[in-house]
Coordinates of C-alpha atoms in Angstrom, one line a residue:
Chain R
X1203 CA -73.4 -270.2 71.2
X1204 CA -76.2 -268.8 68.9
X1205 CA -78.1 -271.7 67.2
X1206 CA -80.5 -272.0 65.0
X1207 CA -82.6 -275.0 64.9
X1208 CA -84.7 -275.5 61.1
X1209 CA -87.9 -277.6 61.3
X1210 CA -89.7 -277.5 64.6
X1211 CA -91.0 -280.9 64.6
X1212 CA -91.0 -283.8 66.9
X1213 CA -87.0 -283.7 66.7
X1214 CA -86.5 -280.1 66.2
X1215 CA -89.0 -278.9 68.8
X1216 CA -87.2 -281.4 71.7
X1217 CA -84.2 -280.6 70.2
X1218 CA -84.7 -276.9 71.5
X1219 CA -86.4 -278.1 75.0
X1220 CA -83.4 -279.5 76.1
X1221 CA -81.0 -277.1 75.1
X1222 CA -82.6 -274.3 76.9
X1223 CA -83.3 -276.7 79.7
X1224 CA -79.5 -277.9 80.1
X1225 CA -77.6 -274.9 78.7
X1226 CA -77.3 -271.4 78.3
X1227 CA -77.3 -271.3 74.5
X1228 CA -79.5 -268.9 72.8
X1229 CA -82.2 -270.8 70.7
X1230 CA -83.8 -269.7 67.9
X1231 CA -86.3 -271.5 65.8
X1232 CA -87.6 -271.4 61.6
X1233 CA -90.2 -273.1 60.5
X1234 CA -93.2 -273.0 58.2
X1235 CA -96.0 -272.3 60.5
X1236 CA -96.1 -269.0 62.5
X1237 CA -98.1 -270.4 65.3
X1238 CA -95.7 -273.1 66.0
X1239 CA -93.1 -270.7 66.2
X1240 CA -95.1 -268.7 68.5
X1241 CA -96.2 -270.9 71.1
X1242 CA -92.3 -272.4 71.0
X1243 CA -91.3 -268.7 72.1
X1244 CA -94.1 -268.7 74.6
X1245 CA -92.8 -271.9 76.1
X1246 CA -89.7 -270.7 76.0
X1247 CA -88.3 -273.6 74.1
X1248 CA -86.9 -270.7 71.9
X1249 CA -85.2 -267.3 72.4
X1250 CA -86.8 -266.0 69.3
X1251 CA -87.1 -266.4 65.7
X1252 CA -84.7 -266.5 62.6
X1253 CA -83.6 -267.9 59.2
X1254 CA -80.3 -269.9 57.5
X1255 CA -79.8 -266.9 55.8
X1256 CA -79.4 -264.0 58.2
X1257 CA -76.0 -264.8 59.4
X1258 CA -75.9 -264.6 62.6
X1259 CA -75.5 -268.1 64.1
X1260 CA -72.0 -270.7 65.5
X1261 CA -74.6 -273.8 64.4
X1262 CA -77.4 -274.0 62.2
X1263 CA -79.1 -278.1 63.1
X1264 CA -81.5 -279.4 60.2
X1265 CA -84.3 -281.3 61.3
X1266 CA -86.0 -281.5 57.7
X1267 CA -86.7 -284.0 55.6
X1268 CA -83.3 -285.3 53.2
X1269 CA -85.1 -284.3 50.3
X1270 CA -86.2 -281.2 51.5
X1271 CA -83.1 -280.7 53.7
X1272 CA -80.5 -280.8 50.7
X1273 CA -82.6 -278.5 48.4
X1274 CA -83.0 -275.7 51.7
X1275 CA -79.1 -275.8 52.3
X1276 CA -78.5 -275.9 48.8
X1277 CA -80.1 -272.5 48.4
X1278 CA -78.5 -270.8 51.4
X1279 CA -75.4 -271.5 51.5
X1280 CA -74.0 -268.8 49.4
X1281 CA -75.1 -266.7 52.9
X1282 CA -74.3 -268.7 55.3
X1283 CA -71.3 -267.2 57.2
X1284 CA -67.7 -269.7 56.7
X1285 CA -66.9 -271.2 60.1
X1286 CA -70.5 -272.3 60.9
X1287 CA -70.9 -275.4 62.1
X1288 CA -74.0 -277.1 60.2
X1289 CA -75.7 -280.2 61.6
X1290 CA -78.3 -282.2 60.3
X1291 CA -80.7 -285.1 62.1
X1292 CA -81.6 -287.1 59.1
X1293 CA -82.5 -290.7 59.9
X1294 CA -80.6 -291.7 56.2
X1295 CA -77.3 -290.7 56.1
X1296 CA -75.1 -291.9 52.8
X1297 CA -76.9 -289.3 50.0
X1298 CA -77.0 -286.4 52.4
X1299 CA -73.4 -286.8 54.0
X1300 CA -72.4 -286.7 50.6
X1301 CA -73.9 -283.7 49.2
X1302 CA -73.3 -281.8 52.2
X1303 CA -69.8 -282.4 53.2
X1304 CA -69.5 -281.7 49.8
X1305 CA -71.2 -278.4 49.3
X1306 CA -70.2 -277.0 52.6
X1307 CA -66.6 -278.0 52.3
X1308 CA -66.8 -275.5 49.0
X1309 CA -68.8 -272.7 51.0
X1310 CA -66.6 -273.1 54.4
X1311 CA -69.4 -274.4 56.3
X1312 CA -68.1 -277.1 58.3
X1313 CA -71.0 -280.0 58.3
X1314 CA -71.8 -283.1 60.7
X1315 CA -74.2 -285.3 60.0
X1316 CA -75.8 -287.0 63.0
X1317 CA -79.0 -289.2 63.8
X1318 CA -80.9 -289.2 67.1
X1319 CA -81.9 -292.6 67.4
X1320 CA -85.1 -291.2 69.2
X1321 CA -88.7 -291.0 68.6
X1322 CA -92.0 -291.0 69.9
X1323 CA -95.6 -292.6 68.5
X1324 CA -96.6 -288.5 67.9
X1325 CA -94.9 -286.2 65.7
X1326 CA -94.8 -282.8 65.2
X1327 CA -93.9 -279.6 67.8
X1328 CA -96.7 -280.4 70.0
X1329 CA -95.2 -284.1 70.8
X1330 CA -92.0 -282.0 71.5
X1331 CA -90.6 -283.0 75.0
X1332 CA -87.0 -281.7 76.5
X1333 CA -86.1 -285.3 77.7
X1334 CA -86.7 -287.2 74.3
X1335 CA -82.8 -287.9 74.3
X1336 CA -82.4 -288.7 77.2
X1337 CA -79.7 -291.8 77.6
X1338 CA -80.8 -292.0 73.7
X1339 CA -77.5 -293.0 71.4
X1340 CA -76.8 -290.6 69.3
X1341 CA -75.1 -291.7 65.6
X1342 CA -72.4 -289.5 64.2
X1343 CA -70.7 -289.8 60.3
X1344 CA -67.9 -288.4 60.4
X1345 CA -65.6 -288.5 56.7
X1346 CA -62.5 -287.4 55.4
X1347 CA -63.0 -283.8 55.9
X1348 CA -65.0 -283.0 58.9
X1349 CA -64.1 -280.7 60.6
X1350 CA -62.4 -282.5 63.9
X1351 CA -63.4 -279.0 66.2
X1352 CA -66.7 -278.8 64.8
X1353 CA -67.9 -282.6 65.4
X1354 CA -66.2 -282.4 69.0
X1355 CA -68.6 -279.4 69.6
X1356 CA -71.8 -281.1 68.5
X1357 CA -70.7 -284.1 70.5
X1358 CA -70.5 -281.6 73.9
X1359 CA -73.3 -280.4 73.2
X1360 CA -75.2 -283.7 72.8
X1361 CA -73.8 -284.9 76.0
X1362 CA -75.3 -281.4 78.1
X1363 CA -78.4 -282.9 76.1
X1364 CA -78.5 -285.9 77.8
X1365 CA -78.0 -288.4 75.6
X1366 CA -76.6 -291.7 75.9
X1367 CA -74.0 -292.7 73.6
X1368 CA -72.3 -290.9 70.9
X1369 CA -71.9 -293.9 68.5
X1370 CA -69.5 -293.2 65.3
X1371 CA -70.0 -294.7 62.2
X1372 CA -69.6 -294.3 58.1
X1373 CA -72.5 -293.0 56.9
X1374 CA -73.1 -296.3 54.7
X1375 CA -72.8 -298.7 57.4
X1376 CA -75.3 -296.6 59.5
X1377 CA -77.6 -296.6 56.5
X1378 CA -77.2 -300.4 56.3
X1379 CA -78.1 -301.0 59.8
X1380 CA -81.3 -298.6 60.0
X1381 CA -82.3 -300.6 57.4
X1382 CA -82.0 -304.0 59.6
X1383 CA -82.9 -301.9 62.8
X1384 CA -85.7 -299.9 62.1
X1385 CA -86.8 -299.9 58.7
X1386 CA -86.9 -304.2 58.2
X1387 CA -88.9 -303.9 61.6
X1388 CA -91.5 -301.3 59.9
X1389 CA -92.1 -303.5 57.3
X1390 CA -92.6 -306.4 59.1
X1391 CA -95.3 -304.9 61.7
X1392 CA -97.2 -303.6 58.6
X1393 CA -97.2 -307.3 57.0
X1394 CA -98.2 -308.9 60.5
X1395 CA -101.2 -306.8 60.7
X1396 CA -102.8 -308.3 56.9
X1397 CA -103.8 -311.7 58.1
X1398 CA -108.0 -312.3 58.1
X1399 CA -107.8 -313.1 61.7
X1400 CA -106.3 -309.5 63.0
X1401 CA -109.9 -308.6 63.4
X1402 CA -110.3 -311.2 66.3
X1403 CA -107.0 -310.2 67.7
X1404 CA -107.8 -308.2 70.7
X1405 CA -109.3 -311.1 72.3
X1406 CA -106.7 -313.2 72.1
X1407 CA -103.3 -311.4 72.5
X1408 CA -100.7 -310.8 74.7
X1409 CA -97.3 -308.8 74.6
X1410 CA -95.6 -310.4 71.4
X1411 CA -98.4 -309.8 69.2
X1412 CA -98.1 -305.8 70.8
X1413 CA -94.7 -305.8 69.9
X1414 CA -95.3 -307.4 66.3
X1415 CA -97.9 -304.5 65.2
X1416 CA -97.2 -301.3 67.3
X1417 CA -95.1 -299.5 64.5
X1418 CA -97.3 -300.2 61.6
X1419 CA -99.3 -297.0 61.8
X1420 CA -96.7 -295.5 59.5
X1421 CA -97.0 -292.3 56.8
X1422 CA -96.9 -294.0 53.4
X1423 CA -96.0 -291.4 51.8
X1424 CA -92.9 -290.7 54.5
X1425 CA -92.1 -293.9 54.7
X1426 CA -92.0 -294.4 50.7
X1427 CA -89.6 -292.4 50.2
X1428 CA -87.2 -293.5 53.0
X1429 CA -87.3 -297.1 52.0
X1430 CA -86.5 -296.1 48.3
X1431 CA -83.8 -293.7 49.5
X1432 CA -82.1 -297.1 51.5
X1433 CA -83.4 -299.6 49.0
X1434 CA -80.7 -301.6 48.4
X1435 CA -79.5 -302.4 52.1
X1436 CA -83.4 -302.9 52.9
X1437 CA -83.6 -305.3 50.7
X1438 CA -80.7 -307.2 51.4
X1439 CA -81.8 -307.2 55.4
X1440 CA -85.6 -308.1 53.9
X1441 CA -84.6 -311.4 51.7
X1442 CA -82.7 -312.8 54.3
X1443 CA -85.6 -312.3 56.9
X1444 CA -87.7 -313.9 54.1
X1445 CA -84.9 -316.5 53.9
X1446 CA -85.0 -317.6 58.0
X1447 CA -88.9 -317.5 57.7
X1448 CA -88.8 -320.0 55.1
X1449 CA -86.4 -322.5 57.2
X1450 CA -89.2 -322.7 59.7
X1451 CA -91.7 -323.1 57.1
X1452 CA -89.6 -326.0 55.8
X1453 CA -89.4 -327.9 59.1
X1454 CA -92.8 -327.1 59.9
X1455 CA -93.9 -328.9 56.7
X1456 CA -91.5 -331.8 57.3
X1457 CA -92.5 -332.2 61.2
X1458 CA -88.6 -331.9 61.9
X1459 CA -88.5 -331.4 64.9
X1460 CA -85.2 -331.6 65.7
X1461 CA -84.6 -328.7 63.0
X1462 CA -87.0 -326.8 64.6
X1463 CA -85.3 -326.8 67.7
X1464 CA -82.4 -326.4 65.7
X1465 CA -83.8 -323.0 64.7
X1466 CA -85.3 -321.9 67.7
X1467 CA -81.8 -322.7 69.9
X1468 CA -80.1 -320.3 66.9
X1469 CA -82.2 -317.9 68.0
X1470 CA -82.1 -318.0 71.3
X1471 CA -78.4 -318.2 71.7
X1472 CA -78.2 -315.2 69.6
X1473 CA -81.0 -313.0 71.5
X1474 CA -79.2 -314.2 74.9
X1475 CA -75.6 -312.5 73.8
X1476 CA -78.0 -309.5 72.9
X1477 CA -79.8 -309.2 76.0
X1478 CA -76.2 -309.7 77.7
X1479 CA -75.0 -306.7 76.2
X1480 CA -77.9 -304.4 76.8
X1481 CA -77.3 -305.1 79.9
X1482 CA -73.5 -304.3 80.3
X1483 CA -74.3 -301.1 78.5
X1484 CA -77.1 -300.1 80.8
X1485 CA -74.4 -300.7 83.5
X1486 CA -72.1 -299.0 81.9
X1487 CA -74.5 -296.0 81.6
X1488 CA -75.3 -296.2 85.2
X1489 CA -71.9 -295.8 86.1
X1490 CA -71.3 -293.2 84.6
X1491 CA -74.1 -291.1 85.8
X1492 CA -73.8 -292.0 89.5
Chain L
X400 CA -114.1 -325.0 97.7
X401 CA -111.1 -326.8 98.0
X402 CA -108.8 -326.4 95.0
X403 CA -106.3 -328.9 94.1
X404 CA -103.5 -326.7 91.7
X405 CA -101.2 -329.3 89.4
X406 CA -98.2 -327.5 88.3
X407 CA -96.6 -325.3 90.2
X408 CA -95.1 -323.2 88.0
X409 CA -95.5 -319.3 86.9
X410 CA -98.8 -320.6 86.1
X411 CA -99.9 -322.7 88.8
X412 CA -98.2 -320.5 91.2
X413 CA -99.7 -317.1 90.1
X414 CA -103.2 -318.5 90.4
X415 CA -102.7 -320.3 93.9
X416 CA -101.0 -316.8 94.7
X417 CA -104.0 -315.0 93.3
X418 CA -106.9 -317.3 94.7
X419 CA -105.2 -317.0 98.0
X420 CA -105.1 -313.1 97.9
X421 CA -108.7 -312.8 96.8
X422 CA -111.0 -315.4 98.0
X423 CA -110.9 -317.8 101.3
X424 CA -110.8 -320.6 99.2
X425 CA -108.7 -323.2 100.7
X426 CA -105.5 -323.8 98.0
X427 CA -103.6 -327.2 98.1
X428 CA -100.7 -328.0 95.9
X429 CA -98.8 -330.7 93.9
X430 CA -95.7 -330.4 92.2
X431 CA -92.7 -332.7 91.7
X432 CA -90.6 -330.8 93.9
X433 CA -90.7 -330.6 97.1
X434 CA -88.8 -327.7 97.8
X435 CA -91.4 -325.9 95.4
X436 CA -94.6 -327.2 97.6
X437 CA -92.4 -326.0 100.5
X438 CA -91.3 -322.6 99.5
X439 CA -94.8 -322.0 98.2
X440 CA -96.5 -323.3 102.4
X441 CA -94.1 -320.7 104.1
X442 CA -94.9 -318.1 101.4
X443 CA -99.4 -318.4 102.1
X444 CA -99.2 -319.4 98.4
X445 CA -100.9 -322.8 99.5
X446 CA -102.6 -323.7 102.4
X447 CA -101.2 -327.6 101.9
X448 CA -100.3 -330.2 99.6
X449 CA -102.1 -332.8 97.8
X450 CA -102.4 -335.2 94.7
X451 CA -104.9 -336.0 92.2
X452 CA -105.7 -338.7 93.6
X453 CA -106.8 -338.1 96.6
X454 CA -110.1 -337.6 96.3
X455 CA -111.1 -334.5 97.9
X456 CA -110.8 -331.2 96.1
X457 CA -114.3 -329.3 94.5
X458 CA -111.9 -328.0 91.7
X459 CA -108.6 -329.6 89.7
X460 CA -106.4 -327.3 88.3
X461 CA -103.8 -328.4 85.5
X462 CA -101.0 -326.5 85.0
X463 CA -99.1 -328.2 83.1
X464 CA -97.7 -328.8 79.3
X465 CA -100.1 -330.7 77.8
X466 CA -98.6 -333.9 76.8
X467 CA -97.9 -334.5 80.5
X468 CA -101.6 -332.9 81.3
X469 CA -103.1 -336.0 79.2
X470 CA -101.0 -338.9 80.4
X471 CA -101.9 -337.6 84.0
X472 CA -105.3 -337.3 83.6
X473 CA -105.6 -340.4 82.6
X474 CA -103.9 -342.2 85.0
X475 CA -105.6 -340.5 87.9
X476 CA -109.5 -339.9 86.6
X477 CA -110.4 -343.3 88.0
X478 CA -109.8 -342.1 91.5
X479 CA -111.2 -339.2 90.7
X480 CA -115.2 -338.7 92.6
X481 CA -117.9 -337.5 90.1
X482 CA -118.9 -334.1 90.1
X483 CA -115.0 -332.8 90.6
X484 CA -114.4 -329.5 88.2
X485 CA -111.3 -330.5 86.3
X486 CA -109.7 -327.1 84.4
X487 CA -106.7 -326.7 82.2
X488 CA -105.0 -324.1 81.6
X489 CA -102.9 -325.3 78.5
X490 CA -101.8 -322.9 75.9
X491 CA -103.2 -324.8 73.0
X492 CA -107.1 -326.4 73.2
X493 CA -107.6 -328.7 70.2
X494 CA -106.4 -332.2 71.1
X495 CA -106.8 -331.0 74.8
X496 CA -110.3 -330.6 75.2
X497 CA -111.4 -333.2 72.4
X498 CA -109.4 -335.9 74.7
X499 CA -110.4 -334.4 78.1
X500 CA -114.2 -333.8 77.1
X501 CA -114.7 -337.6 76.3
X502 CA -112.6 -338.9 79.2
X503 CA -113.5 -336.8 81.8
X504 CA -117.3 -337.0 80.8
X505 CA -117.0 -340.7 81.0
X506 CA -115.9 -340.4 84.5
X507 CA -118.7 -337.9 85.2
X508 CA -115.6 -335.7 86.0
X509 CA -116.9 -331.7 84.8
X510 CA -113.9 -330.6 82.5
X511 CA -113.0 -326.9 81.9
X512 CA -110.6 -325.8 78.8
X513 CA -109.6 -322.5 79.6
X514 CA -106.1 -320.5 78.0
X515 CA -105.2 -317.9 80.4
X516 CA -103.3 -315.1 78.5
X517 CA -100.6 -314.0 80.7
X518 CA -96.9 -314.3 81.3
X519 CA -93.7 -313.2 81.8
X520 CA -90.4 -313.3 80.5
X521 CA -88.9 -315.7 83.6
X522 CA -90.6 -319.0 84.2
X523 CA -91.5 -321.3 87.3
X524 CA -92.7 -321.0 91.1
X525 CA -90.2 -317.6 91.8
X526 CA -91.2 -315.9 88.9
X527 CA -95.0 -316.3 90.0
X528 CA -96.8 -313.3 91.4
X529 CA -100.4 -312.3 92.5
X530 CA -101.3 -309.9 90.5
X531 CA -100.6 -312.2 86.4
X532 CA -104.1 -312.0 85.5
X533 CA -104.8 -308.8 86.6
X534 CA -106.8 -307.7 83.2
X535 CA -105.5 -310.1 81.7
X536 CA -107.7 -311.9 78.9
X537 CA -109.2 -316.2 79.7
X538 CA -110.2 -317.8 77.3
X539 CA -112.8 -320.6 78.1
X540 CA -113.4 -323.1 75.4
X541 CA -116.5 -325.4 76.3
X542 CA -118.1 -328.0 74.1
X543 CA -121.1 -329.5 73.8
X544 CA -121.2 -331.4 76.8
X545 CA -119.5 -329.2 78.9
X546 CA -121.0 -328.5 81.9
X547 CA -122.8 -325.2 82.4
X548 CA -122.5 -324.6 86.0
X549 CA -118.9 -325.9 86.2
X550 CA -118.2 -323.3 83.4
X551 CA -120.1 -320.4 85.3
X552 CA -118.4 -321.4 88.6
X553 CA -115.0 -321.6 86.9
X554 CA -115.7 -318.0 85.5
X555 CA -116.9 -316.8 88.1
X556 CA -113.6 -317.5 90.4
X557 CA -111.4 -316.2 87.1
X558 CA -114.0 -313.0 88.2
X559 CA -112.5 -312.7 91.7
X560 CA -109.0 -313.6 90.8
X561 CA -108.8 -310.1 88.7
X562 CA -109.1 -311.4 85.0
X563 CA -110.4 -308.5 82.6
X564 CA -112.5 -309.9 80.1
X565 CA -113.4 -313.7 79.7
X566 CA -113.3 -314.6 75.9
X567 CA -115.5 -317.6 74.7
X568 CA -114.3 -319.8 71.6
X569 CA -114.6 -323.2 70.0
X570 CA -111.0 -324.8 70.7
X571 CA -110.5 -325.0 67.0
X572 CA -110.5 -320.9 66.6
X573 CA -108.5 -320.7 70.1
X574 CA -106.2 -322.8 68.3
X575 CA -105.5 -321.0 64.9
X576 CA -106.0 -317.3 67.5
X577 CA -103.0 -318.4 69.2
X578 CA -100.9 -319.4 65.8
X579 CA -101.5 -316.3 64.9
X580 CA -101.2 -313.6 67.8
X581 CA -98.1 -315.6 69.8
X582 CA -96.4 -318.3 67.5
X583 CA -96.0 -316.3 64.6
X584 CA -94.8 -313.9 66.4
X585 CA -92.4 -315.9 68.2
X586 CA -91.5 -317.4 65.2
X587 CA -90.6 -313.4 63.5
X588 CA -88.7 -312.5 66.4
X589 CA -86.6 -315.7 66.5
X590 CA -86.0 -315.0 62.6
X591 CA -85.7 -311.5 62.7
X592 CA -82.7 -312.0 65.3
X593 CA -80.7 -314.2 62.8
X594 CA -78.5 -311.3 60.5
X595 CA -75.2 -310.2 60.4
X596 CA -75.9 -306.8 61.9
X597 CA -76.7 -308.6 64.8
X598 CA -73.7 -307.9 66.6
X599 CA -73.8 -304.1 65.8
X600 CA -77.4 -303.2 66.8
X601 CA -77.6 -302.6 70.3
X602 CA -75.8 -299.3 68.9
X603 CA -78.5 -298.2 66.1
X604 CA -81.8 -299.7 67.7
X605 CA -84.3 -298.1 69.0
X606 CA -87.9 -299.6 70.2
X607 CA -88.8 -301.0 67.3
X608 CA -86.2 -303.3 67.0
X609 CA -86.1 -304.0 70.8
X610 CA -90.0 -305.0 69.5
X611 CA -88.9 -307.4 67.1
X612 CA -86.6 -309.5 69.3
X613 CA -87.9 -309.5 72.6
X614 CA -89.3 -313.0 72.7
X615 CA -86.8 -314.7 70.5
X616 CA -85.6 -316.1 74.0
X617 CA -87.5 -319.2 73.2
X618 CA -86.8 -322.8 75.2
X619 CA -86.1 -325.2 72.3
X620 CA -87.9 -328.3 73.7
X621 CA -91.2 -326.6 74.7
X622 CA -91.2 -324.4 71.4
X623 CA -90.9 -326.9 68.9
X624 CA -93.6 -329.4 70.3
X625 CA -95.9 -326.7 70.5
X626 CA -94.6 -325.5 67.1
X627 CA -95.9 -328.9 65.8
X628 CA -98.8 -329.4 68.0
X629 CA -100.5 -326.2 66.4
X630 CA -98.5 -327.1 63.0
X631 CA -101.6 -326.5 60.1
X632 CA -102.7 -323.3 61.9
X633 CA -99.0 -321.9 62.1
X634 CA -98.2 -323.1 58.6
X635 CA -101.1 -321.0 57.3
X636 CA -100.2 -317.4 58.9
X637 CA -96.5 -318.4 58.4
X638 CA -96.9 -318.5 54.9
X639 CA -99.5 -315.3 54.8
X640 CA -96.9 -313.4 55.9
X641 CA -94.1 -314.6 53.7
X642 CA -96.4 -313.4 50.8
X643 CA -97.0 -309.9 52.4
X644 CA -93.3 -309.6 53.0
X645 CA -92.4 -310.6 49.7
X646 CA -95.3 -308.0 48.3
X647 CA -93.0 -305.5 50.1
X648 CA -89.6 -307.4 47.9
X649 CA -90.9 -306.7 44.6
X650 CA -92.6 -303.6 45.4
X651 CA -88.6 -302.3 46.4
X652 CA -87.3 -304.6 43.7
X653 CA -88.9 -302.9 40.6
X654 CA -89.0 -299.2 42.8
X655 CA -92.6 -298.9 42.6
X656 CA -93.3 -296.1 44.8
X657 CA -97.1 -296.4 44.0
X658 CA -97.4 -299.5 44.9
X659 CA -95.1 -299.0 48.4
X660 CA -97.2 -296.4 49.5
X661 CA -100.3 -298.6 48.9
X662 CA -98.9 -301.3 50.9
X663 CA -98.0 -298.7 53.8
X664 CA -101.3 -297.3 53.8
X665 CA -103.2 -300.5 53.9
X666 CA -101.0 -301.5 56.7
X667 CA -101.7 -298.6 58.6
X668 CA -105.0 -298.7 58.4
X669 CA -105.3 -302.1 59.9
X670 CA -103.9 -301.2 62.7
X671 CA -105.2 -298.0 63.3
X672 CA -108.6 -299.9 63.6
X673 CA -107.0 -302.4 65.9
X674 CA -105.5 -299.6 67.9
X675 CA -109.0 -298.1 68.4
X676 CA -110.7 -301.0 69.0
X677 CA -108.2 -301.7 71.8
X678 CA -108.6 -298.1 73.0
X679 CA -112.7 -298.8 73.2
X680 CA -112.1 -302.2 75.1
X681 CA -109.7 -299.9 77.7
X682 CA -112.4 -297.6 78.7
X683 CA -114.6 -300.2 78.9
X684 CA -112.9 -302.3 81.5
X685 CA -111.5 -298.8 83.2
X686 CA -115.4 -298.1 83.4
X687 CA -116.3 -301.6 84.8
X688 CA -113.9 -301.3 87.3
X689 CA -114.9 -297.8 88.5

């Protein structure tokens, strides 16, 4: 295949590495900055250069923004050739599967929507790395209308990638459990860090406290928007965090303890079925590689 | 010296383990069971047993929950000689080292609170290991009254054994430190764990999540007496960072992407000083060891 991959990020730029590193697909790469482009040829994470609109590629894979994404493919489509296969690697899913199965099902494009669920502390090209997806799950939204050949493609192709799982879900379910997944957890580690004593921290922590704060170095103007964009789920997940937080508080105040071991067993029991299942998975995983 | 370790747990056992590997100190055990004391003579843990009682040892250490640690003490202190270092290694200082410092000074016994800031996720003798405190943090909590060169001979073994950086504070602020950077966070993760998507996660989670619920494993019985042992100090960041989560609520609530953004940025901030801070105290330590 000839693909073109829009947006040489974090995302985009891995997302090339380990195509040309597993495959024999010709890569090409569009993005705003020349010298990113560049230095991707000169690594040879791309065959060359190119644009939505030249018409020359089997799958076009949007690592943009939503907000910019939907605008870019709005504008090209009229050129984009029918029979393409259009992907995109948004980390929200219910707007853009929307629009885009939407738009493309009127142009002939035949759209997947997908989410790596894969990241690193760094972003941008230069944090690009071919094995970021490695054993990573990767999300697909399938809908009435996708194109069956088209998503079985992008799901070959993720597996030659290396990832993990291929996890299928409605695009509104997967928006609901970022929200609990990822997003509840961002907003949490950037409320644990506003306490007066985070400036004696250091001294006295161990892992936990790690864990609590690692992602709160977020871009707020990013991040904004993607908690606006998935307001309603995040704020469903949020309350009933809030909620549980407040049961504690309650014993606490009381000195119950035999609610608070009441709580803390709950939590337990739960985390131990978690952990139980990571683990099959990983075995499962295992298997299948050796 | 001749050290007398109480406890054989992770704890106790990782610092018999530790001593043994580092210094010729001769290490003697106690524990409740046998099989431990056993195990722990055919593995060079310990070079014999012993009790508290027996009147022989240069050093005591506890390693033991504290309401047992007390009651122990107590019993024993009267067949204790004068001039024996006694040290506990409790993970909460307040009532500890108020009760300790009075009795122990009585008995002209040289008491030692220390907190050392390791662990793992398994518990007891097998899970111990060597190399715990390797850079780890110990924090020492004398009073007035402690005793200078028991304190300087206790830090200077914590030295030997491989601990990074020994932190000094009143018990009070070791107290609310801890409430803070490891039972509020236990406390998040054990809430965090406690939602419907639950069950679905494993397939949308990445690291952040995996952050969130890590130590929600709690043991019921151990957590909740802590819990309430440190209740004033865990009620306070508890309810700090209800109000910072619910900052986050309304901010969604009335779509104020102002005042989202703000919040992000403030968070980020934080911990971008926290990260560097952490970074400086790396190369410092990397640079005392080299």
């Amino acid at each position: 295949m000839r693909i073109l991959v829009v947006g040489m990020g974090l995302i985009g730029g891995s997302i090339c590495k380990s195509i040309k590193a597993a495959t024999s697909h010709a890569v090409y790469g569009c993005d705003v900055q020349q010298a990113v482009l560049d230095d991707a040829i000169a690594d040879g994470a791309i065959d060359g250069t190119g644009t939505m609109t030249d018409g020359t590629y089997d799958m076009i894979i949007l690592c943009l923004h939503q907000r910019i994404a939907i605008q870019m493919v709005q504008e090209a489509l009229p050129k984009i050739p029918a029979g393409t296969i259009l992907v995109d690697t948004c980390g929200l899913k219910g707007r853009m599967v929307r629009d885009l199965t939407y738009r493309c099902r009127k142009a002939d494009v035949r759209y997947v929507g997908t989410h790596p669920m894969a990241g690193r502390e760094k972003n941008g090209y230069y944090a690009s790395i071919p094995n970021l997806f490695q054993n990573a799950n990767l999300i697909v939204t399938p809908v009435d209308g996708t194109d069956e050949a088209a998503l079985d493609t992008v799901k070959e192709l993720a597996d030659q990638m290396g990832f993990g799982k291929i996890v299928t879900a409605t695009p509104m379910w997967h928006d609901n459990m970022i929200a609990y997944t990822s997003q509840l957890a961002h907003v949490v580690s950037s409320s644990y860090v506003k306490d007066f004593c985070m400036d004696d921290a250091l001294s006295f922590s161990g892992g936990s406290f790690q864990d609590m704060t690692r992602v709160a170095t977020m871009d707020e103007s990013m991040w904004a928007a993607l908690f606006l964009d998935n307001r309603d789920n995040l704020l469903y997940h949020l309350d009933l965090l809030i909620e549980n937080l407040t049961d504690y508080r309650d014993a606490l105040k009381q000195r119950d303890e035999e609610r608070l071991q009441y709580l803390i067993a709950e939590g337990r029991q739960i985390q131990e079925e978690n952990v139980r299942k990571r683990q099959e998975q990983n075995e499962l995983q295992k298997g299948e590689t050796a």
